[in-house]
Short mmCIF file of C-alpha atoms and ligand atoms in Angstrom, two decimals:
data_model
loop_
_atom_site.label_atom_id
_atom_site.label_comp_id
_atom_site.label_asym_id
_atom_site.label_seq_id
_atom_site.Cartn_x
_atom_site.Cartn_y
_atom_site.Cartn_z
CA MET F 1 -24.78 -2.79 11.49
CA SER F 2 -27.28 -3.35 14.17
CA LEU F 3 -28.35 -6.68 15.47
CA ASN F 4 -30.97 -7.29 18.12
CA LEU F 5 -29.80 -10.09 20.33
CA SER F 6 -31.78 -11.99 22.91
CA LEU F 7 -31.90 -15.23 24.82
CA LEU F 8 -34.90 -17.45 24.35
CA ARG F 9 -35.69 -20.84 25.76
CA ALA F 10 -38.79 -22.29 24.14
CA LEU F 11 -39.93 -25.27 22.12
CA PRO F 12 -38.30 -24.82 18.70
CA SER F 13 -41.49 -25.81 16.87
CA ASP F 14 -43.39 -22.94 18.52
CA ILE F 15 -40.92 -20.12 17.95
CA ASP F 16 -42.07 -17.18 15.83
CA THR F 17 -39.02 -16.51 13.68
CA ASP F 18 -37.99 -16.53 10.01
CA ALA F 19 -35.49 -19.33 10.38
CA LEU F 20 -34.43 -21.93 12.94
CA ILE F 21 -30.91 -23.27 13.15
CA VAL F 22 -30.54 -26.78 14.56
CA ALA F 23 -27.72 -29.32 14.64
CA VAL F 24 -27.63 -32.86 13.30
CA PHE F 25 -24.79 -35.24 14.06
CA GLU F 26 -23.03 -37.90 12.05
CA ASP F 27 -23.24 -40.54 14.73
CA GLN F 28 -26.15 -39.71 17.02
CA GLY F 29 -28.42 -38.18 14.40
CA LEU F 30 -30.71 -35.51 15.73
CA SER F 31 -29.76 -32.99 18.39
CA PRO F 32 -32.41 -32.43 21.09
CA ALA F 33 -33.74 -29.42 19.19
CA ALA F 34 -33.88 -31.38 15.94
CA ARG F 35 -35.64 -34.21 17.73
CA GLN F 36 -38.29 -31.86 19.04
CA LEU F 37 -38.87 -30.54 15.53
CA ASP F 38 -39.02 -34.12 14.28
CA GLU F 39 -41.76 -34.95 16.75
CA ALA F 40 -43.69 -31.78 15.93
CA SER F 41 -43.49 -32.56 12.22
CA ALA F 42 -44.54 -36.19 12.46
CA GLY F 43 -41.07 -37.53 11.71
CA ARG F 44 -40.19 -35.42 8.65
CA ILE F 45 -36.63 -34.79 9.78
CA SER F 46 -35.72 -38.32 10.77
CA ALA F 47 -37.19 -39.52 7.48
CA LEU F 48 -34.95 -37.15 5.51
CA LEU F 49 -31.96 -38.26 7.54
CA LYS F 50 -32.80 -41.86 6.83
CA SER F 51 -33.21 -41.27 3.12
CA GLY F 52 -29.85 -39.51 3.02
CA ASP F 53 -31.28 -36.15 1.98
CA ILE F 54 -29.81 -34.56 5.05
CA SER F 55 -26.52 -35.44 6.62
CA GLY F 56 -24.82 -34.96 9.94
CA LYS F 57 -21.44 -34.67 8.26
CA ALA F 58 -19.49 -31.66 9.39
CA GLY F 59 -19.93 -28.73 7.05
CA ARG F 60 -23.09 -30.08 5.37
CA SER F 61 -26.18 -27.99 5.81
CA THR F 62 -29.69 -28.30 4.42
CA LEU F 63 -32.48 -25.77 4.27
CA LEU F 64 -36.00 -27.10 4.79
CA LEU F 65 -38.92 -24.91 3.81
CA ALA F 66 -42.47 -24.86 5.17
CA VAL F 67 -42.36 -27.98 7.29
CA GLU F 68 -45.81 -28.84 8.53
CA GLY F 69 -46.26 -28.60 12.28
CA ILE F 70 -43.44 -26.08 12.69
CA ARG F 71 -44.17 -22.41 13.02
CA ALA F 72 -40.90 -21.09 11.54
CA PRO F 73 -41.00 -21.20 7.72
CA ARG F 74 -37.35 -22.26 7.40
CA ILE F 75 -35.10 -24.73 9.17
CA VAL F 76 -31.37 -24.90 8.65
CA LEU F 77 -30.13 -28.37 9.55
CA LEU F 78 -26.46 -28.07 10.29
CA GLY F 79 -24.19 -31.10 10.02
CA MET F 80 -21.81 -31.06 12.97
CA GLY F 81 -19.89 -34.34 12.55
CA GLU F 82 -19.55 -36.59 15.58
CA ALA F 83 -21.32 -35.22 18.64
CA ALA F 84 -18.44 -35.87 21.02
CA LYS F 85 -15.90 -34.23 18.74
CA VAL F 86 -17.28 -30.73 18.41
CA ASP F 87 -14.42 -28.45 19.39
CA SER F 88 -14.25 -24.66 19.57
CA GLY F 89 -13.17 -24.29 15.97
CA LYS F 90 -16.00 -26.44 14.58
CA TYR F 91 -18.54 -24.68 16.74
CA LEU F 92 -17.45 -21.19 15.69
CA LYS F 93 -17.36 -22.18 12.04
CA ALA F 94 -20.87 -23.61 12.25
CA ALA F 95 -22.15 -20.56 14.11
CA ALA F 96 -20.85 -18.28 11.36
CA GLU F 97 -21.64 -20.48 8.34
CA SER F 98 -25.23 -21.14 9.38
CA LEU F 99 -25.91 -17.41 9.48
CA ARG F 100 -23.87 -16.64 6.39
CA SER F 101 -26.10 -18.97 4.40
CA LEU F 102 -29.09 -16.84 5.41
CA ARG F 103 -27.71 -13.31 5.31
CA GLY F 104 -28.36 -12.67 1.61
CA GLY F 105 -31.97 -13.87 1.48
CA PRO F 106 -35.28 -12.72 2.86
CA VAL F 107 -34.47 -13.79 6.42
CA ALA F 108 -34.40 -11.06 9.07
CA ARG F 109 -35.11 -12.99 12.28
CA VAL F 110 -33.21 -16.11 13.25
CA HIS F 111 -33.37 -18.41 16.24
CA SER F 112 -30.31 -20.57 16.81
CA THR F 113 -30.33 -23.66 19.00
CA LEU F 114 -26.63 -24.18 18.37
CA PRO F 115 -25.58 -23.08 21.90
CA GLN F 116 -27.34 -26.22 23.21
CA ILE F 117 -24.79 -28.60 21.80
CA GLU F 118 -21.78 -29.83 23.74
CA VAL F 119 -18.47 -28.21 22.83
CA ILE F 120 -15.28 -29.72 24.19
CA GLY F 121 -14.02 -27.70 27.15
CA ARG F 122 -16.56 -24.88 26.85
CA ASP F 123 -19.47 -23.81 29.03
CA ASP F 124 -22.81 -22.17 28.21
CA ALA F 125 -21.47 -18.67 28.78
CA TRP F 126 -18.73 -19.20 26.22
CA LYS F 127 -21.04 -20.77 23.66
CA LEU F 128 -23.50 -17.91 23.92
CA ARG F 129 -20.94 -15.13 23.79
CA GLN F 130 -19.19 -16.70 20.81
CA ALA F 131 -22.43 -17.36 18.94
CA ALA F 132 -23.31 -13.70 19.38
CA LEU F 133 -19.86 -12.60 18.24
CA ALA F 134 -20.12 -14.84 15.19
CA ALA F 135 -23.44 -13.20 14.35
CA PHE F 136 -21.90 -9.73 14.54
CA HIS F 137 -19.06 -10.95 12.38
CA VAL F 138 -21.37 -12.26 9.68
CA SER F 139 -23.59 -9.17 9.81
CA TYR F 140 -20.74 -6.79 9.02
CA THR F 141 -20.57 -5.57 5.44
CA TYR F 142 -18.00 -3.16 4.10
CA THR F 143 -19.97 -0.43 2.30
CA ALA F 144 -17.90 2.75 2.70
CA THR F 145 -16.61 2.66 -0.89
CA LYS F 146 -18.65 -0.21 -2.32
CA LYS F 147 -22.17 1.03 -2.69
CA SER F 148 -23.24 -2.12 -4.51
CA ALA F 149 -22.37 -4.31 -1.51
CA ARG F 150 -25.13 -6.63 -0.41
CA ILE F 151 -25.78 -5.84 3.19
CA SER F 152 -26.87 -8.52 5.60
CA SER F 153 -30.61 -9.08 5.93
CA LEU F 154 -30.27 -10.28 9.51
CA THR F 155 -31.72 -7.93 12.12
CA THR F 156 -32.72 -10.15 15.01
CA LEU F 157 -31.08 -13.17 16.55
CA SER F 158 -32.32 -15.15 19.49
CA LEU F 159 -30.07 -17.76 21.00
CA ASP F 160 -31.16 -20.76 22.99
CA GLY F 161 -29.95 -19.90 26.45
CA ASP F 162 -30.81 -19.22 30.04
CA ALA F 163 -31.72 -15.63 30.91
CA ALA F 164 -29.03 -15.80 33.59
CA HIS F 165 -26.49 -15.45 30.79
CA ALA F 166 -27.76 -12.11 29.51
CA ASP F 167 -24.45 -10.52 30.42
CA GLN F 168 -22.76 -12.56 27.70
CA LEU F 169 -24.79 -10.69 25.10
CA ARG F 170 -23.71 -7.37 26.58
CA LEU F 171 -20.08 -8.50 26.49
CA ALA F 172 -20.38 -9.74 22.93
CA THR F 173 -21.93 -6.45 21.85
CA GLY F 174 -19.10 -4.46 23.43
CA ILE F 175 -16.41 -6.67 21.94
CA ALA F 176 -18.08 -6.64 18.53
CA GLU F 177 -18.02 -2.85 18.45
CA GLY F 178 -14.26 -2.87 18.77
CA VAL F 179 -13.82 -5.71 16.29
CA THR F 180 -16.02 -3.90 13.78
CA LEU F 181 -14.08 -0.66 14.14
CA ALA F 182 -10.82 -2.52 13.58
CA ARG F 183 -12.23 -4.24 10.49
CA GLU F 184 -13.67 -1.07 9.03
CA LEU F 185 -10.45 0.91 9.47
CA GLY F 186 -8.48 -1.96 7.98
CA ASN F 187 -10.74 -2.25 4.97
CA LEU F 188 -10.81 1.44 4.13
CA PRO F 189 -8.51 2.35 1.24
CA PRO F 190 -5.24 4.15 1.96
CA ASN F 191 -6.32 7.32 0.17
CA ILE F 192 -9.04 7.69 2.80
CA CYS F 193 -7.58 6.01 5.87
CA ASN F 194 -4.39 8.07 6.22
CA PRO F 195 -2.78 9.24 9.48
CA ALA F 196 -5.13 12.23 9.79
CA TYR F 197 -8.14 9.94 9.31
CA LEU F 198 -7.01 7.66 12.13
CA ALA F 199 -6.63 10.74 14.34
CA GLU F 200 -10.16 11.87 13.43
CA THR F 201 -11.46 8.43 14.34
CA ALA F 202 -9.83 8.72 17.75
CA GLN F 203 -11.31 12.20 18.09
CA LYS F 204 -14.80 10.76 17.56
CA ILE F 205 -14.22 8.17 20.27
CA ALA F 206 -12.99 10.86 22.66
CA ALA F 207 -15.87 13.22 21.89
CA ALA F 208 -18.45 10.53 22.58
CA ASN F 209 -17.08 9.39 25.93
CA ASP F 210 -16.51 11.52 29.03
CA SER F 211 -14.03 9.09 30.52
CA VAL F 212 -11.74 9.40 27.48
CA SER F 213 -9.12 12.00 26.67
CA LEU F 214 -7.12 12.38 23.50
CA GLU F 215 -3.84 13.93 22.52
CA VAL F 216 -2.64 13.92 18.92
CA LEU F 217 1.02 14.74 18.37
CA GLU F 218 1.96 16.23 15.02
CA THR F 219 5.34 16.50 13.32
CA GLU F 220 6.55 19.54 15.24
CA GLN F 221 5.82 18.05 18.67
CA MET F 222 7.39 14.75 17.67
CA ARG F 223 10.49 16.62 16.51
CA GLU F 224 10.72 18.34 19.89
CA LEU F 225 10.51 14.94 21.57
CA GLY F 226 13.32 13.69 19.37
CA MET F 227 11.36 11.03 17.50
CA GLY F 228 13.88 10.92 14.69
CA SER F 229 13.13 7.33 13.79
CA LEU F 230 9.36 7.63 13.44
CA LEU F 231 9.64 10.93 11.57
CA ALA F 232 12.17 9.51 9.11
CA VAL F 233 9.68 6.88 7.96
CA GLY F 234 7.04 9.54 7.26
CA GLN F 235 9.24 12.14 5.61
CA GLY F 236 8.61 10.93 2.06
CA SER F 237 4.84 11.19 2.37
CA ALA F 238 2.46 14.04 1.60
CA ASN F 239 0.35 12.78 4.51
CA PRO F 240 2.21 13.80 7.64
CA PRO F 241 2.37 11.41 10.60
CA ARG F 242 0.30 11.52 13.77
CA LEU F 243 0.94 9.97 17.14
CA ILE F 244 -2.50 9.31 18.55
CA VAL F 245 -2.74 8.93 22.32
CA LEU F 246 -6.08 7.92 23.84
CA ARG F 247 -6.53 7.60 27.59
CA TYR F 248 -9.33 5.99 29.52
CA ASN F 249 -9.67 5.99 33.28
CA GLY F 250 -11.86 3.15 34.45
CA ALA F 251 -9.90 2.37 37.60
CA GLY F 252 -8.89 4.70 40.38
CA GLU F 253 -6.14 7.27 40.32
CA GLY F 254 -2.78 5.73 40.98
CA VAL F 255 -3.62 2.43 39.31
CA LYS F 256 -0.95 1.82 36.68
CA PRO F 257 -2.33 1.73 33.16
CA GLN F 258 -2.27 -0.99 30.59
CA VAL F 259 -0.62 0.52 27.53
CA LEU F 260 -1.29 -0.67 23.98
CA VAL F 261 0.80 0.51 21.04
CA GLY F 262 -0.25 -0.13 17.44
CA LYS F 263 1.63 0.02 14.15
CA GLY F 264 -0.35 2.33 11.91
CA ILE F 265 1.44 2.38 8.57
CA THR F 266 -1.52 3.54 6.52
CA PHE F 267 0.27 2.40 3.40
CA ASP F 268 3.57 0.56 3.13
CA THR F 269 5.17 0.86 -0.30
CA GLY F 270 8.47 -0.21 1.23
CA GLY F 271 9.82 3.30 0.58
CA ILE F 272 13.06 3.50 -1.41
CA SER F 273 13.48 -0.26 -0.81
CA ILE F 274 10.26 -0.48 -2.77
CA LYS F 275 8.09 -3.57 -2.67
CA PRO F 276 7.25 -5.56 -5.80
CA GLY F 277 4.03 -4.52 -7.53
CA PRO F 278 1.86 -7.63 -7.21
CA GLY F 279 -0.10 -7.58 -4.00
CA MET F 280 1.23 -4.22 -2.88
CA ASP F 281 -2.35 -2.98 -2.47
CA GLU F 282 -2.61 -5.30 0.55
CA MET F 283 -0.25 -2.96 2.35
CA LYS F 284 -3.26 -0.77 3.07
CA PHE F 285 -3.71 -3.28 5.90
CA ASP F 286 -0.37 -2.29 7.40
CA MET F 287 -2.26 -0.13 9.89
CA CYS F 288 -4.18 -3.06 11.35
CA GLY F 289 -2.11 -2.98 14.53
CA ALA F 290 -3.26 0.58 15.13
CA ALA F 291 -6.81 -0.32 14.11
CA SER F 292 -6.88 -3.21 16.56
CA VAL F 293 -5.64 -1.16 19.51
CA LEU F 294 -8.20 1.55 18.69
CA GLY F 295 -10.88 -1.14 18.49
CA THR F 296 -9.75 -2.67 21.77
CA PHE F 297 -9.85 0.77 23.34
CA LEU F 298 -13.40 1.33 22.13
CA SER F 299 -14.48 -2.03 23.53
CA ALA F 300 -12.88 -1.33 26.91
CA VAL F 301 -14.71 1.99 27.12
CA ARG F 302 -18.05 0.55 26.01
CA LEU F 303 -17.75 -2.30 28.48
CA GLY F 304 -16.76 0.10 31.24
CA LEU F 305 -13.79 -2.06 32.20
CA LYS F 306 -12.29 -1.22 35.56
CA ILE F 307 -8.82 -0.56 34.25
CA ASN F 308 -6.77 2.41 33.25
CA LEU F 309 -5.84 2.18 29.60
CA VAL F 310 -3.60 4.16 27.30
CA THR F 311 -3.70 3.42 23.59
CA ILE F 312 -1.05 4.82 21.27
CA ALA F 313 -1.49 4.55 17.51
CA ALA F 314 1.59 5.46 15.49
CA ALA F 315 0.14 6.59 12.16
CA VAL F 316 2.62 7.05 9.34
CA GLU F 317 2.73 6.49 5.58
CA ASN F 318 5.85 4.89 4.04
CA MET F 319 6.40 6.33 0.55
CA PRO F 320 9.28 6.71 -1.94
CA ASP F 321 10.01 10.35 -2.72
CA GLY F 322 12.84 12.85 -3.10
CA ALA F 323 12.43 13.59 0.59
CA SER F 324 12.31 9.94 1.68
CA TYR F 325 14.73 8.37 4.10
CA ARG F 326 17.11 5.98 2.44
CA PRO F 327 19.14 2.82 3.02
CA GLY F 328 22.35 3.89 4.72
CA ASP F 329 20.75 6.70 6.71
CA VAL F 330 21.48 6.71 10.43
CA LEU F 331 18.55 7.82 12.57
CA THR F 332 18.54 8.98 16.16
CA SER F 333 15.56 7.59 18.02
CA MET F 334 13.79 9.28 20.92
CA SER F 335 15.66 6.95 23.27
CA GLY F 336 18.96 8.37 22.01
CA LYS F 337 19.92 5.07 20.43
CA THR F 338 21.03 5.33 16.80
CA ILE F 339 19.76 3.07 14.03
CA GLU F 340 21.31 2.33 10.66
CA VAL F 341 18.65 1.88 8.02
CA LEU F 342 19.57 -1.06 5.84
CA ASN F 343 16.11 -1.46 4.38
CA THR F 344 13.40 1.21 4.33
CA ASP F 345 10.81 -1.56 4.15
CA ALA F 346 11.60 -2.56 7.74
CA GLU F 347 9.74 0.61 8.77
CA GLY F 348 7.30 -0.76 11.34
CA ARG F 349 9.95 -1.22 14.01
CA LEU F 350 11.23 2.30 13.26
CA ILE F 351 7.93 3.92 14.16
CA LEU F 352 7.23 1.53 17.02
CA CYS F 353 10.54 2.13 18.77
CA ASP F 354 9.72 5.79 19.28
CA ALA F 355 6.13 5.05 20.24
CA LEU F 356 7.39 2.49 22.78
CA THR F 357 9.84 5.01 24.23
CA TYR F 358 7.04 7.54 24.47
CA ALA F 359 4.86 4.93 26.20
CA GLN F 360 7.29 4.73 29.10
CA ARG F 361 6.04 8.06 30.44
CA PHE F 362 2.75 6.41 31.40
CA GLU F 363 4.60 3.97 33.66
CA PRO F 364 2.77 0.97 32.23
CA ASP F 365 1.71 -1.97 34.31
CA THR F 366 1.91 -3.85 31.02
CA LEU F 367 3.02 -2.65 27.59
CA ILE F 368 1.85 -4.50 24.52
CA ASP F 369 2.56 -3.56 20.92
CA VAL F 370 0.56 -4.93 18.03
CA ALA F 371 1.93 -4.84 14.50
CA THR F 372 1.74 -6.32 11.02
CA LEU F 373 5.47 -6.43 11.41
CA THR F 374 7.05 -9.18 9.33
CA GLY F 375 6.44 -11.36 6.32
CA ALA F 376 8.55 -13.89 8.20
CA CYS F 377 5.80 -14.29 10.78
CA VAL F 378 3.36 -15.17 7.99
CA ILE F 379 5.80 -17.81 6.77
CA ALA F 380 6.20 -19.21 10.30
CA LEU F 381 2.60 -19.25 11.51
CA GLY F 382 0.31 -18.58 8.55
CA LYS F 383 -3.06 -17.04 9.16
CA HIS F 384 -4.18 -18.81 12.29
CA ALA F 385 -1.88 -17.76 15.13
CA HIS F 386 -0.49 -14.37 16.02
CA GLY F 387 3.21 -14.37 16.82
CA LEU F 388 3.69 -13.62 20.51
CA MET F 389 7.04 -12.50 21.85
CA SER F 390 7.71 -11.63 25.45
CA ARG F 391 10.55 -12.08 27.88
CA ASP F 392 8.04 -12.20 30.72
CA ASP F 393 6.73 -15.74 31.16
CA ALA F 394 3.77 -14.73 33.29
CA LEU F 395 2.61 -12.15 30.76
CA ALA F 396 3.12 -14.56 27.87
CA ALA F 397 1.01 -17.13 29.70
CA GLU F 398 -1.76 -14.58 30.30
CA LEU F 399 -1.87 -13.63 26.64
CA LEU F 400 -1.78 -17.21 25.39
CA ALA F 401 -4.65 -18.04 27.77
CA ALA F 402 -6.65 -15.01 26.63
CA GLY F 403 -6.13 -16.19 23.06
CA GLU F 404 -7.44 -19.66 23.91
CA ALA F 405 -10.41 -18.28 25.82
CA SER F 406 -11.45 -16.00 22.96
CA HIS F 407 -10.33 -18.46 20.27
CA ASP F 408 -8.17 -15.63 18.91
CA ARG F 409 -5.01 -17.55 19.42
CA ALA F 410 -1.33 -16.66 19.60
CA TRP F 411 1.79 -18.80 19.58
CA ARG F 412 4.95 -17.89 21.38
CA MET F 413 8.32 -17.34 19.74
CA PRO F 414 11.58 -16.45 21.50
CA VAL F 415 13.12 -13.02 22.07
CA TRP F 416 16.39 -14.44 23.37
CA ASP F 417 19.48 -12.28 23.55
CA ASP F 418 21.23 -14.91 21.44
CA TYR F 419 19.58 -13.29 18.41
CA GLN F 420 20.62 -9.74 19.29
CA PRO F 421 24.02 -9.79 17.49
CA MET F 422 22.11 -10.21 14.21
CA LEU F 423 21.22 -6.52 14.56
CA ASP F 424 24.83 -5.31 14.92
CA SER F 425 25.86 -2.37 12.78
CA SER F 426 29.21 -0.67 12.27
CA ALA F 427 27.59 2.71 11.64
CA ALA F 428 25.09 2.86 14.50
CA ASP F 429 23.97 1.25 17.75
CA MET F 430 21.95 -1.20 15.71
CA ALA F 431 20.74 -1.98 12.22
CA ASN F 432 17.04 -2.07 11.39
CA ILE F 433 17.19 -5.57 9.89
CA GLY F 434 18.71 -8.79 11.08
CA GLY F 435 19.41 -10.79 7.97
CA LYS F 436 17.63 -13.66 6.30
CA SER F 437 16.73 -16.02 9.11
CA ALA F 438 14.39 -15.59 12.10
CA GLY F 439 12.92 -12.38 10.71
CA ALA F 440 9.98 -12.27 13.11
CA VAL F 441 12.27 -12.85 16.07
CA THR F 442 14.91 -10.27 15.13
CA ALA F 443 12.15 -7.69 14.61
CA ALA F 444 10.97 -8.38 18.17
CA CYS F 445 14.58 -8.24 19.40
CA PHE F 446 14.84 -4.79 17.86
CA LEU F 447 11.74 -3.64 19.75
CA ALA F 448 13.02 -5.23 22.97
CA ARG F 449 15.88 -2.73 22.96
CA PHE F 450 13.33 0.04 23.50
CA THR F 451 11.28 -1.60 26.25
CA GLU F 452 13.98 -2.44 28.76
CA ASP F 453 12.35 -0.25 31.42
CA THR F 454 9.11 -2.24 31.33
CA GLN F 455 9.22 -5.71 32.82
CA ARG F 456 5.84 -6.65 31.42
CA TRP F 457 6.23 -6.03 27.69
CA ALA F 458 4.88 -8.21 24.89
CA HIS F 459 4.80 -7.95 21.12
CA LEU F 460 2.09 -9.40 18.90
CA ASP F 461 3.01 -9.86 15.24
CA ILE F 462 -0.31 -9.97 13.40
CA ALA F 463 1.08 -9.92 9.85
CA GLY F 464 -0.64 -13.24 9.06
CA THR F 465 -3.82 -12.80 11.06
CA ALA F 466 -5.00 -9.22 10.53
CA TRP F 467 -6.60 -9.83 7.15
CA ASP F 468 -7.54 -12.60 4.77
CA GLU F 469 -5.31 -12.43 1.76
CA GLY F 470 -6.34 -12.39 -1.87
CA ARG F 471 -8.54 -10.17 -3.98
CA LYS F 472 -11.53 -10.52 -1.72
CA GLY F 473 -9.45 -10.35 1.43
CA MET F 474 -10.90 -8.37 4.28
CA ALA F 475 -9.68 -7.28 7.70
CA THR F 476 -10.44 -9.81 10.43
CA GLY F 477 -10.53 -7.49 13.44
CA ARG F 478 -8.01 -9.67 15.22
CA PRO F 479 -6.55 -9.48 17.87
CA VAL F 480 -9.30 -7.35 19.44
CA GLY F 481 -10.88 -10.53 20.86
CA LEU F 482 -7.66 -11.63 22.52
CA LEU F 483 -6.86 -8.18 23.89
CA VAL F 484 -10.30 -7.45 25.31
CA GLU F 485 -10.35 -10.88 26.93
CA TRP F 486 -6.97 -10.18 28.48
CA LEU F 487 -8.03 -6.71 29.66
CA MET F 488 -11.13 -8.17 31.30
CA GLY F 489 -8.80 -10.40 33.30
CA ARG F 490 -6.67 -7.42 34.33
CA GLN F 491 -9.66 -5.87 36.09
CA GLN F 492 -9.69 -8.35 38.96
CA SER F 493 -5.96 -8.43 39.48
CA SER F 494 -5.38 -4.67 39.41
CA ALA F 495 -8.47 -4.04 41.57
CA ALA F 496 -7.19 -6.53 44.15
N1 LIG Q 501 4.38 -4.55 6.63
C1 LIG Q 501 5.47 -5.39 6.29
C2 LIG Q 501 5.30 -6.81 6.81
C3 LIG Q 501 4.26 -7.64 6.10
C4 LIG Q 501 4.56 -8.27 4.90
C5 LIG Q 501 3.04 -7.85 6.68
C6 LIG Q 501 3.61 -9.07 4.30
C7 LIG Q 501 2.11 -8.66 6.08
C8 LIG Q 501 2.37 -9.26 4.89
C9 LIG Q 501 6.75 -4.85 6.90
O1 LIG Q 501 6.83 -3.48 6.98
C10 LIG Q 501 7.86 -5.30 6.03
O2 LIG Q 501 7.90 -4.90 4.90
N2 LIG Q 501 8.72 -6.15 6.57
C11 LIG Q 501 9.80 -6.67 5.84
C12 LIG Q 501 11.01 -6.66 6.73
C13 LIG Q 501 12.29 -6.99 6.02
C14 LIG Q 501 12.67 -5.88 5.09
C15 LIG Q 501 13.37 -7.20 7.07
C16 LIG Q 501 9.45 -8.10 5.44
O3 LIG Q 501 8.83 -8.80 6.24
O4 LIG Q 501 9.75 -8.48 4.32
MN1 LIG Q 502 7.57 -2.61 5.21
ZN1 LIG Q 503 5.07 -2.47 7.11
#
């Protein structure tokens, strides 16, 4: 996927491109760009609006071909609803849909005037960066194992914008690289994207960047460290686990790192507590936490962020087998705390607890884990918001704000100690499940027991947001947008 991006401010009617994208509104009619085209075409567009052939209703779009007086052979007229009511969501949807309608045809070069329109609470920089990100999103096609996939025809996109905002295109390109990596890893099937494959992916990132170092821990090293919980989850699989540790130094020595930990269950059958058959294939996405922290890492490196960053991907496959761990087993985690397994399908927390303990050695400024952790989070928040749990109000506020800024939003849920007794066990220091209610919260409470040494710890449950469900469901690349946005903000404060 390569997309040439540029900024171009010119009269729409004069632009040499394959297609122009312009907005029309429900109340005010033509946007300034549409008005200019209307004048250049002797009123063609206003006539069509009047006759009802085109509409400013939100979601309606019309393709005009070969309009006299206009150099571009195609015009996409995008209905945007009422001009004063265009919010971030509507804008992003329009930015993506307008390109999606063109990606399968003969159109290679597009000029979009969409960044001209007013969006509630957003400035030009935001509109340009997001329009570019939407273009990368639409241009991505999964082809690794689907050779018949129709790849996007789009090669070149110019956006109406001031040259002073060129940096937004650089930022979008860097963010999109990470998002695309996260999507691709998520979409790959579990017979390809296993723990070793994730480690190889990290190896490629390390090999291509001088500022990056990599360590991959295998079973023996994890045993020496006492990672009895993580290893138990992987012991039924023919694909042995890997703990992938990437480090990037973009700030000076002595600056505490940001540490990201990702759940990388490359396939979650549930283990002996096996999942029902229908939809089980979707559990190939159970490594999207790991994919998103690897993607975020790649973006941080490509953008040259002035931070120190450690990314840990816990890559494990959860399978039923004669060697599998079982309900009733008591595991000893790296922290020394013991865990009674009451359900082998609550495996994410069992690999994360050891990864979080391991993370302490980097003395994190902030520690964030990202995981497709609970079905309960999907029930609570659906596919729009990540679940955010943190005991640190300042950190929670930073992450919520980064989610708003990138429109990759999270919603906070509690990690109060009141819930902790739900994890009581008579056989061990804790059980790995908390009972029927508050499943997303008790999962976070479990993780909280392994992060007590880090004041600034947060957990993102991305079970509902990491992929679109259903037969044609694909990985979304979330929450790379949120995390990169947040990391960009950490540059100023840790440099200060
Ligand atoms: N990977 C799943 C969570 C999940 C389920 C993510 C559906 C996305 C969609 C996780 O490992 C799991 O199985 N969790 C169990 C926990 C339960 C046994 C306490 C769940 O949510 O059902
Ligand atoms: Mn599970
Ligand atoms: Zn899982």
